Amino acid sequence: MAEAMRVSCIQMDIELGSVDVNYARAKKLISDAMKNEPDVIVLPETWNTGFFPKENLESYCDRDGERTKKEIGGLAREYKVNIVAGSISNAKNGKVYNTAYVFDRQGECIAEYDKTHSFAPMGEDDYYEKGNSICRFTLDGKNCGIIICYDIRFPELTRTMSVKGLDCMFVVCQWPNIRIPHLTALVKARAIENQMFVVCCNACGKAGETVFGGSSIIVEPWGNELAIAGEGEEIITSVLDYSVIKNIRESINVFRDRRPEIYDINN
């Protein structure tokens, strides 16, 4: 089992409602990212549609991930790389979901996650159905999880995943530039409190009046930045040295010292 993993985040400028343009752009950027010889490539939130076309949303959606599995899963198989394929606007079971897919080096879809917390201030809960389960998976022998954008504001979610042992959390976003300081603080907090790597891939560009802030960031378990992007479209890459996790958890063992018998977070 490798102790290091090279991860590339694609900070994509997404064109609202231009599905074919966005698929072509994502595939070109995945090809570009392969120049960094990554083990994992990460895409942002709802990269197929942007966040999000409110008129006839369902017509823009993938159909139960069919196109994404064929095209992005096909690239994972071709390049023999793991792809955390961000999330897509996805029609399934007669409803629309904000769905993340993960593909292994053989192009197999090994994980699927529907965003559990809809961002009501932008009306997401009026258009997308909420998911009801967490998502954990293994990449190259490492325990990983994925959450989508607003999910990161709910520490109960990430702690539920991390108490079972998590090496890396992937966070895929379309986070506006006005609140980028919040995103950076939350990513670092989740990394420190759960003693894990956090890889956050955000989008950039505009959707209507909303400007998305980029600033994708990769953080190690002490909360230090390994890589951080600017505001425009770019690819950032860093190596996650998983050997540091054991030392951190031995020196400050927060999981051993937890007091779950006195916690009450259901009220």
C-alpha angles and dihedrals in degrees: 000000000000116000093205132057126189111216129190122195117203108213096199130196100223123204110222112244095353098118100169091046091051095049091050091047094048092051092049091050092048088054090049091049091056088071086074091057094232127184090209132027120197130201127195132249123297091351092162096062108010121238094317154326106203097189111080092343093171091061091061095049131106113244109246088322093297098140094039092051091049099044105029095031087049091056091049088055094043095049095033090230133132112246124199091198098205110229135299137202098257134187115209137143090012093300139087120247136182095234131186122203130195124200128194127217091277091056093250117145101238100170140027126185132181114207108257101197117054118205101240096185088069094039096251092140090059093058108027129058115231121242121232107206142062123241126227125166142158126250118185089339096310124120109240140173137191134215131174125235109281089035089078091070089067109074090182088070097052093041091052087056098040100050087071090056122279127185099182137014120202116208117192117192153171094200120170120242093238090068102037091117087061092051093050092048093047094049091052092045093051090049095049099042094046096036094229141114116268120202112193119189114188132181128237136202129056139300109189106307094341118101115200114218109218108200092139108186141196114204131186124220094269088058096252120142115247094179136354131185132219126234100281136068112295145130121245123194134190139163117243109214102203093187089081093065095070093053093047094050092047095049097043106019102189093163092057092045097050118122103207091163090071099040118104114181099150096087 
